[in-house]
Coordinates of C-alpha atoms in Angstrom, one line a residue:
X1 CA 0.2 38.6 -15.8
X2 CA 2.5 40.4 -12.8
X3 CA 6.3 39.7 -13.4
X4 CA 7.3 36.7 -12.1
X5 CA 3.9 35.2 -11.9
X6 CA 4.0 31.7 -12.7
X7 CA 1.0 30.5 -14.8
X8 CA -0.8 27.4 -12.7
X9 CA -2.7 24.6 -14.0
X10 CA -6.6 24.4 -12.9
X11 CA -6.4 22.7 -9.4
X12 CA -8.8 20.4 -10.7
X13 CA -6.6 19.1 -13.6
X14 CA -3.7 19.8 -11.3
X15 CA -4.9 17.3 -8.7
X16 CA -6.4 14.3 -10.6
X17 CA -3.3 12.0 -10.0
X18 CA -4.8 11.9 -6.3
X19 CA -7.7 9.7 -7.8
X20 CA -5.6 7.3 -9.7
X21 CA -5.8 4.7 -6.5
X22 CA -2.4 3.1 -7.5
X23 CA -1.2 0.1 -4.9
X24 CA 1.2 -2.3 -5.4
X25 CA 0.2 -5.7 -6.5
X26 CA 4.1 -7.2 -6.8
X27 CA 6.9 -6.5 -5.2
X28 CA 10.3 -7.1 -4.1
X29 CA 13.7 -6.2 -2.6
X30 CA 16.5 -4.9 -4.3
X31 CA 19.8 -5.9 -2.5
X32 CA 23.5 -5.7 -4.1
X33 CA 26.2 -5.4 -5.4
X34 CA 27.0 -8.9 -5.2
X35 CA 30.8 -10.0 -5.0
X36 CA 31.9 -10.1 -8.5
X37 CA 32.3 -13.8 -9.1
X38 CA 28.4 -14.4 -8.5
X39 CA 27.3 -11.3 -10.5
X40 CA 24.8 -12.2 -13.6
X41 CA 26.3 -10.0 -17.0
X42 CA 24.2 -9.4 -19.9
X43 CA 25.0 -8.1 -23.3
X44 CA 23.0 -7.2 -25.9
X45 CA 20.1 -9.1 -24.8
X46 CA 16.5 -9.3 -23.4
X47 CA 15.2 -10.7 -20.0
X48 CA 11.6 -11.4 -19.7
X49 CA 11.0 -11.6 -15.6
X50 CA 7.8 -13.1 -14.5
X51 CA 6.2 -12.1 -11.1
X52 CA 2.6 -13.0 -9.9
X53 CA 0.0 -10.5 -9.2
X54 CA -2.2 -10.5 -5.9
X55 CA -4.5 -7.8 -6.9
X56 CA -6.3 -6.8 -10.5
X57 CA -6.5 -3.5 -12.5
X58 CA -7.0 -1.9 -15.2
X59 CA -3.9 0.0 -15.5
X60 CA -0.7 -1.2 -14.5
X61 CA 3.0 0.4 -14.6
X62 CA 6.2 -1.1 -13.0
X63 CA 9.3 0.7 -11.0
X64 CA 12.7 -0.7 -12.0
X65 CA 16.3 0.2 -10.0
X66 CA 19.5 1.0 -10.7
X67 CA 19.8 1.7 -6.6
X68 CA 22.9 -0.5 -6.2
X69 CA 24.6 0.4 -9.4
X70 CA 27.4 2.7 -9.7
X71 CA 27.4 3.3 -13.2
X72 CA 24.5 4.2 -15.1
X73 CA 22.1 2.0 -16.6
X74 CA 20.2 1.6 -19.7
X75 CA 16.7 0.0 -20.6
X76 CA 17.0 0.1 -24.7
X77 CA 12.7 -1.2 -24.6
X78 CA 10.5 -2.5 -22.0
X79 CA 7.0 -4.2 -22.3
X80 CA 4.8 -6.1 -20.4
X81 CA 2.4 -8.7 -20.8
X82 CA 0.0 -12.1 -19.6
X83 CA 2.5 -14.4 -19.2
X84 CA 0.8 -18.0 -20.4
X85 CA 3.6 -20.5 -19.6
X86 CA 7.4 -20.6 -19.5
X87 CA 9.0 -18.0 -21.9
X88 CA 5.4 -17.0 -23.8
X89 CA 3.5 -14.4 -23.7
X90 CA -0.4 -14.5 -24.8
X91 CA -0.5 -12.8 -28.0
X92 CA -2.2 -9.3 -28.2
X93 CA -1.2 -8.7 -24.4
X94 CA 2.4 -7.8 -24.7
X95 CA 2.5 -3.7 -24.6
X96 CA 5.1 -1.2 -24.5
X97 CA 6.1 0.8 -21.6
X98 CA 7.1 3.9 -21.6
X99 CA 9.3 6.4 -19.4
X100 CA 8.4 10.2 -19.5
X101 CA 7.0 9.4 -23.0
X102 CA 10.1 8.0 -24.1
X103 CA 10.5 4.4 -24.9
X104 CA 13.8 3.8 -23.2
X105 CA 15.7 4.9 -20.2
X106 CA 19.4 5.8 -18.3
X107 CA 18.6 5.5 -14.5
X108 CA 21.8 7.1 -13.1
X109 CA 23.5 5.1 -10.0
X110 CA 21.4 5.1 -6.9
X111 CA 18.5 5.5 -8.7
X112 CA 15.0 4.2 -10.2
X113 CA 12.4 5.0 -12.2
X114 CA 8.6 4.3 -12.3
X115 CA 7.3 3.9 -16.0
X116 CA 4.3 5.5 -17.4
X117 CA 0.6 3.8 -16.9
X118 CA -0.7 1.9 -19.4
X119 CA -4.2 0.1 -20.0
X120 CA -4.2 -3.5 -19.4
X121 CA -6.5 -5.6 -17.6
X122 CA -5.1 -7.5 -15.3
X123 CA -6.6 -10.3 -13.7
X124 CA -5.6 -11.2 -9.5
X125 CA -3.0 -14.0 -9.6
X126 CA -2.2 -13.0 -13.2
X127 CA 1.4 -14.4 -14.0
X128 CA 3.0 -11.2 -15.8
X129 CA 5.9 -11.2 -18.2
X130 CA 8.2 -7.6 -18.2
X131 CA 10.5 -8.1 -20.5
X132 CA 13.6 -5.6 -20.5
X133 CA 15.8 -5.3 -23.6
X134 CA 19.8 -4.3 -22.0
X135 CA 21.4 -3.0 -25.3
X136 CA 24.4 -2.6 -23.7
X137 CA 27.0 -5.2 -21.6
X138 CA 25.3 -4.8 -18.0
X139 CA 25.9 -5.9 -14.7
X140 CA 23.2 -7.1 -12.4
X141 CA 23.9 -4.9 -9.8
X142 CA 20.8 -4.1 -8.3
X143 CA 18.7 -7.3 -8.2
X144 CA 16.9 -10.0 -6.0
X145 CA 18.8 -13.1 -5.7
X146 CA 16.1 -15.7 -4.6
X147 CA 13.2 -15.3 -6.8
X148 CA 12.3 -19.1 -6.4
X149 CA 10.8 -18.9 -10.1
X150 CA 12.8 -19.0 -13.5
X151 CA 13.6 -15.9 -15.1
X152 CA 14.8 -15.8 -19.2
X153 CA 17.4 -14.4 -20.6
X154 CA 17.3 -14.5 -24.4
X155 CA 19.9 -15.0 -27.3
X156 CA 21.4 -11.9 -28.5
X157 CA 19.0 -9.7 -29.3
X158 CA 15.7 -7.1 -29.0
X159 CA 13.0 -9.7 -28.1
X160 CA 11.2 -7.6 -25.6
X161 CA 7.7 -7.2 -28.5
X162 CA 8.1 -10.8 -29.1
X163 CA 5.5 -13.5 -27.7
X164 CA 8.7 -15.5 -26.9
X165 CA 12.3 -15.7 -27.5
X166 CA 15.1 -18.6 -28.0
X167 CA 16.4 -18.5 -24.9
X168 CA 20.2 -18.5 -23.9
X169 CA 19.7 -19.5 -19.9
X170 CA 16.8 -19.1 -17.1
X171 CA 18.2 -17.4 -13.9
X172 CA 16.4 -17.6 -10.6
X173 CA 17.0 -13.7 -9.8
X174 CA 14.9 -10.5 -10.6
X175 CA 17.4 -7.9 -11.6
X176 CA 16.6 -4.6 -12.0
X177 CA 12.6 -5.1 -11.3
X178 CA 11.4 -4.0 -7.8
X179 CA 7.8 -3.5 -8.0
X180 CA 3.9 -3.8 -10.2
X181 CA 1.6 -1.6 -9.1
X182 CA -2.0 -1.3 -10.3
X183 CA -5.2 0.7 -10.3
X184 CA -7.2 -1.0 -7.8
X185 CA -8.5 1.5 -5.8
X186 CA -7.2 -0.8 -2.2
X187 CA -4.5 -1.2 -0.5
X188 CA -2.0 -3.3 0.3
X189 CA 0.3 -5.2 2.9
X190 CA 4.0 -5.2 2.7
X191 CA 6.0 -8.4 4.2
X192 CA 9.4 -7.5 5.2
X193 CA 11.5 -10.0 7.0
X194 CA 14.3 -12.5 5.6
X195 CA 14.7 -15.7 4.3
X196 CA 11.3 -17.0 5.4
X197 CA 9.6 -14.2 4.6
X198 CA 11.4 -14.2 1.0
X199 CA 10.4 -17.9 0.6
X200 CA 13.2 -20.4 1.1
X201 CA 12.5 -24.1 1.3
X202 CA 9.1 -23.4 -1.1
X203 CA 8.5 -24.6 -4.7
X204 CA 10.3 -22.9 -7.1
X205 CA 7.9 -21.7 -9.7
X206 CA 4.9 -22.6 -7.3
X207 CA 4.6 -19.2 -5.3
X208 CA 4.2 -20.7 -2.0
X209 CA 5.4 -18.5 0.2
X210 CA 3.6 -17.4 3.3
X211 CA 2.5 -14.0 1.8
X212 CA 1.6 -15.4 -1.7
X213 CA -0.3 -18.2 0.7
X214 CA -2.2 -15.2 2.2
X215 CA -3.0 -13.0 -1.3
X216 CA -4.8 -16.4 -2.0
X217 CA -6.9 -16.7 1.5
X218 CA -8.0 -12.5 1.3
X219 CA -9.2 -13.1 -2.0
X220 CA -11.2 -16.3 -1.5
X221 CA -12.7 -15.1 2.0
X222 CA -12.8 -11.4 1.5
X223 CA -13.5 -11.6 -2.1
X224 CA -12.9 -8.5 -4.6
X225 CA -14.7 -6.6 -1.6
X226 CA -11.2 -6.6 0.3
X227 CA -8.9 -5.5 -2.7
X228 CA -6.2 -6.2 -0.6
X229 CA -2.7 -6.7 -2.1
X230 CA 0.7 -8.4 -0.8
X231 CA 3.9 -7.1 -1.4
X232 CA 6.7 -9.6 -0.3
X233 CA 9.9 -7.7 0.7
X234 CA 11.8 -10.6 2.2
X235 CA 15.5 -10.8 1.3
X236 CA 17.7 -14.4 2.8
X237 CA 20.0 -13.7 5.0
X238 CA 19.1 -10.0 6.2
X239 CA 18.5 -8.2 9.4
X240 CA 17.2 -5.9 11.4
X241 CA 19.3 -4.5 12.9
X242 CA 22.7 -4.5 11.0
X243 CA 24.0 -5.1 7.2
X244 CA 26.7 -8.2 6.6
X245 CA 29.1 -6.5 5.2
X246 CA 30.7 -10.2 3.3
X247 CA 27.0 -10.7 2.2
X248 CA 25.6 -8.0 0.3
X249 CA 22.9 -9.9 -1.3
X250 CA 21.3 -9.9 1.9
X251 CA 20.4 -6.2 1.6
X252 CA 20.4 -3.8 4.1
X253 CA 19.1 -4.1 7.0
X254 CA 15.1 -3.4 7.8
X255 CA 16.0 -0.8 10.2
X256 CA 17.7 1.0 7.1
X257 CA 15.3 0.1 4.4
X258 CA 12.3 0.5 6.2
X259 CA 11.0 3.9 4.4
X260 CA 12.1 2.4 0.5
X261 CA 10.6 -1.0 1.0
X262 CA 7.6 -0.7 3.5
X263 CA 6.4 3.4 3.8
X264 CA 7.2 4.1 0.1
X265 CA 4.7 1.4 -1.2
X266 CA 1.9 2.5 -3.1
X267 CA -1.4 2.1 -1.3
X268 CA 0.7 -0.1 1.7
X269 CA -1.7 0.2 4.9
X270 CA -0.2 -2.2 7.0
X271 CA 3.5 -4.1 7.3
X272 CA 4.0 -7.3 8.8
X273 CA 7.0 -7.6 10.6
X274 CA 9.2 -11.1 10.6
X275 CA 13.2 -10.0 11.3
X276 CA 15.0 -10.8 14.1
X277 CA 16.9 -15.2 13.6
X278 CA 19.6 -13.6 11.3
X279 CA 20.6 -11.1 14.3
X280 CA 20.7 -13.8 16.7
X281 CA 22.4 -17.1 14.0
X282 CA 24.8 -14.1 13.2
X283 CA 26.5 -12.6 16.0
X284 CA 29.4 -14.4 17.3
X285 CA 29.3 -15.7 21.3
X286 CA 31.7 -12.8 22.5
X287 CA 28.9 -9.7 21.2
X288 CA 25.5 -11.7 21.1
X289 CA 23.0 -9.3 20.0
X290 CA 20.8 -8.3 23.2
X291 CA 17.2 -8.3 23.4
X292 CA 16.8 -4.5 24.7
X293 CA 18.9 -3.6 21.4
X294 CA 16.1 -6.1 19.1
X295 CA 13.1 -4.4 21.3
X296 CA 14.7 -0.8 20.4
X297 CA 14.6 -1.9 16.8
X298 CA 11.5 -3.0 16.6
X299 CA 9.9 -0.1 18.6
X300 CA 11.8 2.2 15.5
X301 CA 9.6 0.4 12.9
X302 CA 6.2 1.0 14.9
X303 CA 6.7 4.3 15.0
X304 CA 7.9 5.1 11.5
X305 CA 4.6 3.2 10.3
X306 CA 2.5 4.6 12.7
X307 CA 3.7 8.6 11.5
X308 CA 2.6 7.6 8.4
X309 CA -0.6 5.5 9.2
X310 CA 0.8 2.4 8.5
X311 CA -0.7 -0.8 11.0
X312 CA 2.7 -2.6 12.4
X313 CA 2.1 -6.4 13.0
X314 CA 5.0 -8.3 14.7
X315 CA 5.8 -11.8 15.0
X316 CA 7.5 -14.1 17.0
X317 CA 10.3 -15.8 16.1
X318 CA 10.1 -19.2 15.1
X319 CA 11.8 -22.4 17.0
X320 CA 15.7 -23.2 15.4
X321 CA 16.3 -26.5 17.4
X322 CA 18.4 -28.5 14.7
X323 CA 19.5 -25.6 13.0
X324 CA 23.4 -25.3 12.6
X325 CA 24.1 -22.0 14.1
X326 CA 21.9 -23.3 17.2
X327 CA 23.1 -22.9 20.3
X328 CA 22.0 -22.6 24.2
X329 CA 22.6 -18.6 23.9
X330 CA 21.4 -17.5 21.1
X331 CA 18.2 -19.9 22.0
X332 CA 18.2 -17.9 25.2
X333 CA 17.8 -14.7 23.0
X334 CA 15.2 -15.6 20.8
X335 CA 13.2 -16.8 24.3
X336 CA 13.6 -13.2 25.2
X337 CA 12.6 -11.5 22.7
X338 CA 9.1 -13.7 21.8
X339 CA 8.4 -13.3 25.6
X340 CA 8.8 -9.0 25.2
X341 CA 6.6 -9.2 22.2
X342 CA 3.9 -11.3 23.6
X343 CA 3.9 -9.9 26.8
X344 CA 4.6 -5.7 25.5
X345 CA 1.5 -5.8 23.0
X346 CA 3.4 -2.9 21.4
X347 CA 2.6 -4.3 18.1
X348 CA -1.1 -3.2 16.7
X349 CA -1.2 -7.3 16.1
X350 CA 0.7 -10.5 16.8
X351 CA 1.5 -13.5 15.0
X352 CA 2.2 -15.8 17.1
X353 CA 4.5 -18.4 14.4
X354 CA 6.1 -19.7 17.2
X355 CA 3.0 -21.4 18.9
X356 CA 2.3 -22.2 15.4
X357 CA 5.5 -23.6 13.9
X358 CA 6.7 -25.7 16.7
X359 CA 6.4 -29.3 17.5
X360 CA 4.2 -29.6 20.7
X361 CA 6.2 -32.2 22.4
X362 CA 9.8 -30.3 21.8
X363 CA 8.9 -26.6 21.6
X364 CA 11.9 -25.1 20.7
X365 CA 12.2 -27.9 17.7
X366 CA 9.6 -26.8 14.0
X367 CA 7.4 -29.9 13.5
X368 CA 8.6 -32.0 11.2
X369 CA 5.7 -31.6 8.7
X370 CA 6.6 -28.3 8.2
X371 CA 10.5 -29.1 7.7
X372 CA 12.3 -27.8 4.5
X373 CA 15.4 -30.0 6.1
X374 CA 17.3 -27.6 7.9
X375 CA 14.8 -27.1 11.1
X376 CA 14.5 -23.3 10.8
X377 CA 12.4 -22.9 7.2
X378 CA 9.1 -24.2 7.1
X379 CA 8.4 -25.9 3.5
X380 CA 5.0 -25.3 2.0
X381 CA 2.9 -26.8 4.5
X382 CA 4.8 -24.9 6.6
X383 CA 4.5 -21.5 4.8
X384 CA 0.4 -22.3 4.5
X385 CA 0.2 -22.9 8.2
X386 CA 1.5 -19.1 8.9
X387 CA -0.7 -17.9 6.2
X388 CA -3.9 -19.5 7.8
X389 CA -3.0 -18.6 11.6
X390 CA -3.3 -14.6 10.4
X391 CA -6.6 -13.1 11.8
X392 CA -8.2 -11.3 8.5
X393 CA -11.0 -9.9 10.4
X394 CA -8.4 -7.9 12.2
X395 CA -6.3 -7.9 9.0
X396 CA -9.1 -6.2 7.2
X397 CA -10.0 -3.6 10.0
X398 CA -6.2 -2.3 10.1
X399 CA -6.3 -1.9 6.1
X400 CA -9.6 0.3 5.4

């Protein structure tokens, strides 16, 4: 061999990750640091975080984050399993993950890490327990506040091989957790929006949130022939154009996490776009946000999915009559901007949840069957009427 010459692998050995058809089944958005006096601690102990699959495999591995931390952050063990109700796991399902071969990890600030694959079969719509043993007194600095299902956190302890634990408290957060992917051989959709993208006003342990509503519908009309998954990357209270600076578990902005949350996705194929009420409920009278400076944002995201391939579906905005931060002006604003996307067609596809959320005899006013109580979040019926106004003939054509 000539000096210098480094010795390569076959290209054929080399190259057999690009067969491995990984896509993301679960997923969500990691937002923090939250103001100290809200921040969840743990010491010495285990979480076990369920999530909900949309899609099956037959291997599975899962990305945790350490994005928003400053110092670093150790998993001690980490496993994951068929969750069969509240803190259980079904016996002979819980298996170890591994990171780099190693069965823990340090993710250093700003960072995560994805663990190794491991062989599980895993059903579509399978409830899935990762269970993450903290050896160490950690702050939650990276994690998703509104999870709307309960989380465990156990006694002091190394629980994470157990079937179940005795369990100190349940939180409604994911920390540290971000995504599931799986072996499916599909793709997926991302959802990236806020608050009613991310659920609120649904049933807490009930996944009935728009996107979960529509995993449901592609598998029972498309069948295992569409293998299409649903990633929900909603976070309450964000935006798309700025960050709130007194609000940082609202994340930053979808202008700014666009490429983690949406292009970085394994298998994503198309992102469905619902940001745009915080802008306008959150800018004071004196600087209302502008519909030219919405329109610039969204034009941004079409063409950051569109370099990489990605289908960009939009949506209108849906009516706030009732809500507290209503007023004439910022109505005026959200008028604007449904009228540009309607009428620009810039979008590959639109939703159209205004027509669908609003009362037909006060159109700027949600029905009030689809009312969580504070006239801008739909409840479940709600949530299901989105899901079942999306097209999935087009849907399916936009994610080969």
């Amino acid at each position: 061999m000539l000096a210098g010459t480094l010795a390569a692998a076959p290209i054929a050995a080399a190259q057999s990750w690009r067969s491995d058809g990984w896509c993301a089944t679960w997923g969500c958005a990691p937002a923090g640091p939250p103001p100290s006096a809200s921040t969840l601690s743990f010491s010495g102990q285990t979480l076990r975080l369920v999530v909900r699959a949309s899609i099956g495999g037959t291997r599975v591995r899962v990305r945790l984050s350490n994005e928003m931390g400053s110092t670093p952050l150790t998993i001690g063990a980490a496993q994951i399993g068929l969750r069969s109700s509240g803190v259980y796991v079904v016996a002979g399902s819980n298996l170890p993950l591994t990171f780099g071969g190693r069965t823990s990890v340090t993710l250093r600030p700003g960072t995560p890490a994805v663990s190794d694959p491991v062989f599980m079969q895993v059903p579509p719509f399978a409830d899935l327990a990762i269970s993450l043993y903290l050896p160490g007194t950690v702050a939650a600095t990276t994690y998703h506040r509104d999870a709307w299902q309960a989380n465990y956190v156990s006694t002091a302890g190394n629980f994470a091989a157990n079937t179940s634990f005795s369990v100190s408290r349940t939180i409604g957060a994911w920390p540290f957790l971000t995504e599931v992917d799986v072996n499916s051989g599909g793709g997926c959709i991302v959802a990236i929006g806020d608050s009613i993208t991310d659920g609120q006003g649904s049933g807490t342990n009930l996944n009935r949130r728009w996107p979960d509503y529509l995993a449901r519908r592609l598998q029972a009309e498309l069948g295992t022939s569409g293998r299409i998954g649903v990633v929900n990357r909603g976070i309450a209270g964000n935006q798309l154009l700025e960050d709130i600076p007194t609000a940082m578990q609202s994340g930053h902005d979808v202008l700014e996490r666009f490429d983690r949350d949406v292009l970085a996705t394994p298998g994503v194929r198309a992102v469905i776009v619902l940001s745009g009420i915080n802008d306008i409920v959150y800018s004071s009278g004196a600087n209302l946000v502008r519909v030219d400076e919405m329109v610039a944002g969204y034009r941004q995201l079409i063409a950051r999915a569109h370099a990489r391939g990605v289908a960009a579906l939009g949506a209108t905005l849906p009516p706030m009559l009732g809500f507290v931060y209503y007023n004439a002006a910022r109505e005026g604003v959200r008028q604007g901007i449904n009228n540009w996307l309607r009428s620009a067609n810039e979008f590959d596809t639109l939703l159209d949840w205004d027509q669908v959320l609003r009362d037909p005899a006060a159109p700027t006013r949600l029905r009030s069957a689809y009312n969580s109580g504070d006239w801008l979040h739909p409840n479940d019926v709600g949530y299901q009427a989105m899901a079942n106004a999306i097209p999935l003939g087009e849907l399916q054509q936009l994610v080969p």
